[in-house]
mmCIF file of C-alpha atoms and ligand atoms in Angstrom:
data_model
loop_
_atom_site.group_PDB
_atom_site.id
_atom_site.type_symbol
_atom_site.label_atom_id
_atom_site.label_comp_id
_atom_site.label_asym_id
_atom_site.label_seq_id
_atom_site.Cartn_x
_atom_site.Cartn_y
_atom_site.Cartn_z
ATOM 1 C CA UNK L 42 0.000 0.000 0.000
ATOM 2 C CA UNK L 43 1.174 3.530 -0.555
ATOM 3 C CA UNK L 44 1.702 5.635 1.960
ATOM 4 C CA UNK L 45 0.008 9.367 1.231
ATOM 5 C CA UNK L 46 0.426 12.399 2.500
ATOM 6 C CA UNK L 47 -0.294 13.086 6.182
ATOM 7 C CA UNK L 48 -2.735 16.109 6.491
ATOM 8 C CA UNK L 49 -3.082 18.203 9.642
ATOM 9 C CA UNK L 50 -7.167 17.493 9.161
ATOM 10 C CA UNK L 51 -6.141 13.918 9.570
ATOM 11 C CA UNK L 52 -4.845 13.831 12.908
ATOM 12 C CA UNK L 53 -7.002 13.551 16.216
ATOM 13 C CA UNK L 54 -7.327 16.606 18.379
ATOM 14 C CA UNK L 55 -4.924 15.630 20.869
ATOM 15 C CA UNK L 56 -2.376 15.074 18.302
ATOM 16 C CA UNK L 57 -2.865 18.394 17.332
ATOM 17 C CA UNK L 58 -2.397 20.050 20.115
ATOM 18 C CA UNK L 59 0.477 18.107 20.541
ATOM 19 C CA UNK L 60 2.153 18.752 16.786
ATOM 20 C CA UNK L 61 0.914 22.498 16.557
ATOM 21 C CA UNK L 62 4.181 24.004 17.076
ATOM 22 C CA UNK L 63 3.894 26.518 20.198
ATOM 23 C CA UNK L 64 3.428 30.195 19.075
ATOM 24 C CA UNK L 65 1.477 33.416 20.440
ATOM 25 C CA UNK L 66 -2.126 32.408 19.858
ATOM 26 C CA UNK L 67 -2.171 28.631 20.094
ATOM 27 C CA UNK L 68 -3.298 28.844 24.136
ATOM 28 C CA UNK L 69 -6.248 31.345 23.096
ATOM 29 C CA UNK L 70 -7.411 28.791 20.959
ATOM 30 C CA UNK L 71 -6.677 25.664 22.431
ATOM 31 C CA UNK L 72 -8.928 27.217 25.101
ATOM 32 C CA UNK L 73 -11.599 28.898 23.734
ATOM 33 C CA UNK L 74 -12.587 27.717 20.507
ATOM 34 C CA UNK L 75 -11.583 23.814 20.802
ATOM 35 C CA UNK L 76 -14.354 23.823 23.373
ATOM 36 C CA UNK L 77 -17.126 23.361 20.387
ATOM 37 C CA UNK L 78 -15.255 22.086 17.465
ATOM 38 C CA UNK L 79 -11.836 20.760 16.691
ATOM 39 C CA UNK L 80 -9.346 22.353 14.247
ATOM 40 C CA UNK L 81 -9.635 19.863 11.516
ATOM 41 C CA UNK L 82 -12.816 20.556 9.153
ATOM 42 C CA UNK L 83 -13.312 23.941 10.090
ATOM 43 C CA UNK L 84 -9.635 25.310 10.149
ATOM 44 C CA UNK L 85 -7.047 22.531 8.634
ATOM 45 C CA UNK L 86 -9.174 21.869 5.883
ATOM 46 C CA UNK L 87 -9.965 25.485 4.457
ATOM 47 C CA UNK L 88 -6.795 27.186 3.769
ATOM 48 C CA UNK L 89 -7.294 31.279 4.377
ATOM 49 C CA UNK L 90 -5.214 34.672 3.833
ATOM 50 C CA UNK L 91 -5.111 36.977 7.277
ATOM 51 C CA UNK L 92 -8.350 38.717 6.317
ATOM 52 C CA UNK L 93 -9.992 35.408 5.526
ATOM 53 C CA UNK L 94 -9.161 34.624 9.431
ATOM 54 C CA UNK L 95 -10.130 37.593 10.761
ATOM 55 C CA UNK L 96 -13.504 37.832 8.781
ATOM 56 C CA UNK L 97 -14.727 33.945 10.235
ATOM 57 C CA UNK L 98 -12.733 34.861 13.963
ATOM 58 C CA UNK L 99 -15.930 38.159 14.050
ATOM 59 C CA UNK L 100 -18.063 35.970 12.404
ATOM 60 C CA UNK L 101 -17.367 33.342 15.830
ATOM 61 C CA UNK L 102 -17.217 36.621 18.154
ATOM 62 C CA UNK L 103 -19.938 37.892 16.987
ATOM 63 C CA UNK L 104 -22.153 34.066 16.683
ATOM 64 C CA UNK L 105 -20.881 32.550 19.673
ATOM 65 C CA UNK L 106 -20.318 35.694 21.912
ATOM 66 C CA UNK L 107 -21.684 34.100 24.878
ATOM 67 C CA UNK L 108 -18.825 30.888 24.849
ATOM 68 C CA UNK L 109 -16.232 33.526 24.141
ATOM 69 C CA UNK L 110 -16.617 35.866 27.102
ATOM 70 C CA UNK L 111 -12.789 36.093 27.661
ATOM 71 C CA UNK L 112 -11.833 36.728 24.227
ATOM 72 C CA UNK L 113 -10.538 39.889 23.567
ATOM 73 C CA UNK L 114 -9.143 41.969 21.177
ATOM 74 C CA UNK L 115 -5.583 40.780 22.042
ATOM 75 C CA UNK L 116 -6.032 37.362 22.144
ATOM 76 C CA UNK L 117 -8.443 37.600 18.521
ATOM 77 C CA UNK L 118 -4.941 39.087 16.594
ATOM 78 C CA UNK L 119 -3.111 36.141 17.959
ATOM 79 C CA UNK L 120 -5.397 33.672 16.808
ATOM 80 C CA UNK L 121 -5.682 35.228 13.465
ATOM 81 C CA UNK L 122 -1.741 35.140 13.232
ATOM 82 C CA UNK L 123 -1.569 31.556 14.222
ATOM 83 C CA UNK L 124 -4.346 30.392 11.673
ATOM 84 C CA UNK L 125 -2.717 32.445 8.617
ATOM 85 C CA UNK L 126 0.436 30.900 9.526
ATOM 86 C CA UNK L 127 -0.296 27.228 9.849
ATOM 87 C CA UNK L 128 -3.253 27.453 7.856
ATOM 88 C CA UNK L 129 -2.635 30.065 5.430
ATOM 89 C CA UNK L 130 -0.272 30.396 2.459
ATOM 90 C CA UNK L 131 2.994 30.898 4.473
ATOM 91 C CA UNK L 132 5.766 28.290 2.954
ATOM 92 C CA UNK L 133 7.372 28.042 6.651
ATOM 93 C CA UNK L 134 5.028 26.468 8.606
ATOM 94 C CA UNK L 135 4.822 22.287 8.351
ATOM 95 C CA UNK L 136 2.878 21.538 5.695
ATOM 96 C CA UNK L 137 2.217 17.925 7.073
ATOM 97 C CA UNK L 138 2.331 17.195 10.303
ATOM 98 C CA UNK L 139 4.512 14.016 9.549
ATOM 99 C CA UNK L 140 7.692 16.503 9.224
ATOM 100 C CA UNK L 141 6.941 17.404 13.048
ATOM 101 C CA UNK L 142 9.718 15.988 15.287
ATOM 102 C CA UNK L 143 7.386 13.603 17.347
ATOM 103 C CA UNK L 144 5.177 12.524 14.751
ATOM 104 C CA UNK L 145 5.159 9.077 15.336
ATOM 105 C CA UNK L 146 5.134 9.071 18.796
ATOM 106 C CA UNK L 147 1.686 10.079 18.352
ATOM 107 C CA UNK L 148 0.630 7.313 15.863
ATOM 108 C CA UNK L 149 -1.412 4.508 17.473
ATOM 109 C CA UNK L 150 -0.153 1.575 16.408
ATOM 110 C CA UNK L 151 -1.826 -2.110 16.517
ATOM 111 C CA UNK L 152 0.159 -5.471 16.908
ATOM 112 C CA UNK L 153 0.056 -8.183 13.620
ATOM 113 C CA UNK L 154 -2.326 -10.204 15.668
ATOM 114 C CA UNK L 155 -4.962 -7.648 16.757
ATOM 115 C CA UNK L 156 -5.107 -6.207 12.916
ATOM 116 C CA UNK L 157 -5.369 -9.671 11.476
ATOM 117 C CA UNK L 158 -9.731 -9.625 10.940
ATOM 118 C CA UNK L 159 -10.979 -12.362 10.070
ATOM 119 C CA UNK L 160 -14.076 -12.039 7.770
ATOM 120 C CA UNK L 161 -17.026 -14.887 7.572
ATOM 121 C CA UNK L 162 -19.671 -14.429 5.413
ATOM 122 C CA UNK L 163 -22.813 -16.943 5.682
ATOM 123 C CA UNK L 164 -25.282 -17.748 2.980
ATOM 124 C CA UNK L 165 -28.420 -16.941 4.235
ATOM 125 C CA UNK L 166 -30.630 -16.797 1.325
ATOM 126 C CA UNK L 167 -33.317 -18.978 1.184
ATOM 127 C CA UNK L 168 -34.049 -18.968 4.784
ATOM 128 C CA UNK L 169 -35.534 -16.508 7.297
ATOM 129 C CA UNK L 170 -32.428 -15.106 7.147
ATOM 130 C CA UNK L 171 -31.645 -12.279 9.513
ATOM 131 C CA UNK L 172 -35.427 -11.088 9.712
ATOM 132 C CA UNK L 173 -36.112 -9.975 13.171
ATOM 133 C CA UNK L 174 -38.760 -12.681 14.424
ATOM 134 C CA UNK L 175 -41.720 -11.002 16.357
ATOM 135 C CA UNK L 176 -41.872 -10.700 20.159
ATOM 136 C CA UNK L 177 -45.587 -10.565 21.357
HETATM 137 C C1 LIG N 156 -20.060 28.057 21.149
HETATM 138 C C2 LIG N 156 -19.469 27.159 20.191
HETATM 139 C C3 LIG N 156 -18.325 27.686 19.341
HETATM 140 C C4 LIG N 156 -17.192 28.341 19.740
HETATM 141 C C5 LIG N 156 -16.762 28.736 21.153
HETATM 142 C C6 LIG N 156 -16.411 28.564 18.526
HETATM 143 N N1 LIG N 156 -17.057 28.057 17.444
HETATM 144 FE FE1 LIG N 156 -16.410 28.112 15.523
HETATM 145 N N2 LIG N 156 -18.129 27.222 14.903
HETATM 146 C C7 LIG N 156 -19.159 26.823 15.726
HETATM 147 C C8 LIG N 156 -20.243 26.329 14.909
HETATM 148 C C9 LIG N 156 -21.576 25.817 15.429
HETATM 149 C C10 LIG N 156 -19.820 26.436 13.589
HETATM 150 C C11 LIG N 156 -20.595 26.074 12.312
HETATM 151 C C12 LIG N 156 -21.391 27.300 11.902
HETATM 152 C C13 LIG N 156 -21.263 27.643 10.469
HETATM 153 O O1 LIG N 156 -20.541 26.957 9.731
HETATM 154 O O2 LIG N 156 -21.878 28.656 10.045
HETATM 155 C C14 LIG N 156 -18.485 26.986 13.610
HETATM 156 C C15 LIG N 156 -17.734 27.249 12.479
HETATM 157 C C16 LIG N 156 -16.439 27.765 12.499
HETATM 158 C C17 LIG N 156 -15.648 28.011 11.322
HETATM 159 C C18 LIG N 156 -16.061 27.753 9.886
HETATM 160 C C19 LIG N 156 -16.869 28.923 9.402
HETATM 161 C C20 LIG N 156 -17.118 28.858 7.927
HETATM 162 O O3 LIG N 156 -17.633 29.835 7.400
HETATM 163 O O4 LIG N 156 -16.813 27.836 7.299
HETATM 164 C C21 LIG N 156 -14.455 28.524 11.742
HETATM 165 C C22 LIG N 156 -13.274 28.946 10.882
HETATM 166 C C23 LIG N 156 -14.513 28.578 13.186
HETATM 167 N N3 LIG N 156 -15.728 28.107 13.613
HETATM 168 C C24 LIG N 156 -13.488 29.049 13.967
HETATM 169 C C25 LIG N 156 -13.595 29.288 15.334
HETATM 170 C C26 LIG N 156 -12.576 29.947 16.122
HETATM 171 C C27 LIG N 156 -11.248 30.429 15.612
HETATM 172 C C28 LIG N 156 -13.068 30.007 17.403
HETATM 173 C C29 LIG N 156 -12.413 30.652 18.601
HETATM 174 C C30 LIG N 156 -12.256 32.079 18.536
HETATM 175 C C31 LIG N 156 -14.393 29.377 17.398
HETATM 176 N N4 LIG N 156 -14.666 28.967 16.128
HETATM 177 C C32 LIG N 156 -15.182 29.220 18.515
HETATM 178 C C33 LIG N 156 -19.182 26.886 17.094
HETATM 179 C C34 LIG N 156 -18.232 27.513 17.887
#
């Protein structure tokens, strides 16, 4: 099988918050807007410019006001600098998360014997089959 391209919407979110590298904004939104969705469909998976960020950060502020009573002004620019970094256009930040040092460690991995499935399919045509009987 080949192996494709590890994207940051892949991973779970506490392997995010592991492989996000640190950086001024990552705390404001590890903590306030991880506590309704995760990063991965609504952030990983949309690449946007600065005012792309800042436009759906009001549009949250503004929607979800009453979850976000400690975010301010301050901690807004941050996360708008953090999501136009890692999830902008800016050729520095790790486009995978598989070129973070620690990658793997945060792979769950499963032993030969647990992944080996075995499959059994019975014929049951001609029969009752699978039909619920009738309790009554
Ligand atoms: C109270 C719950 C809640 C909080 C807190 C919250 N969100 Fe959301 N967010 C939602 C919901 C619900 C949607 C889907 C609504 C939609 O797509 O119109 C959403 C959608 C989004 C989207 C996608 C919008 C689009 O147009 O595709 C982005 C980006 C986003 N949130 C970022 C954030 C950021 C950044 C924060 C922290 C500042 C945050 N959210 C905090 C509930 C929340």
């Amino acid at each position: 099988m080949q192996q494709g391209t590890v994207r940051w919407s892949d991973l779970s979110l506490s392997q995010g918050m592991k492989l996000l590298p640190e950086g001024k904004g990552k705390d404001a939104l590890r903590s306030n807007c991880m506590v309704c969705h995760g990063f991965q469909n609504v952030m990983a998976s949309i690449p946007r410019n600065e005012n792309g960020w800042r436009d759906r950060i009001n549009y949250m502020r503004k929607a979800m006001w009453w979850q976000l009573p400690r975010f301010d002004d301050d901690k807004a620019d941050g996360v708008v600098s953090y999501l136009s970094h890692m999830f902008g256009n800016d050729p520095t930040a790790p486009r995978s998360p598989a070129d973070v040092p620690g990658y793997k460690d945060t792979v769950r991995s499963f032993s030969e014997e647990a992944m080996g499935i075995a499959y059994v399919e019975y014929d049951v045509s001609g029969s009752k089959g699978l039909a619920l009987e009738r309790y009554s």
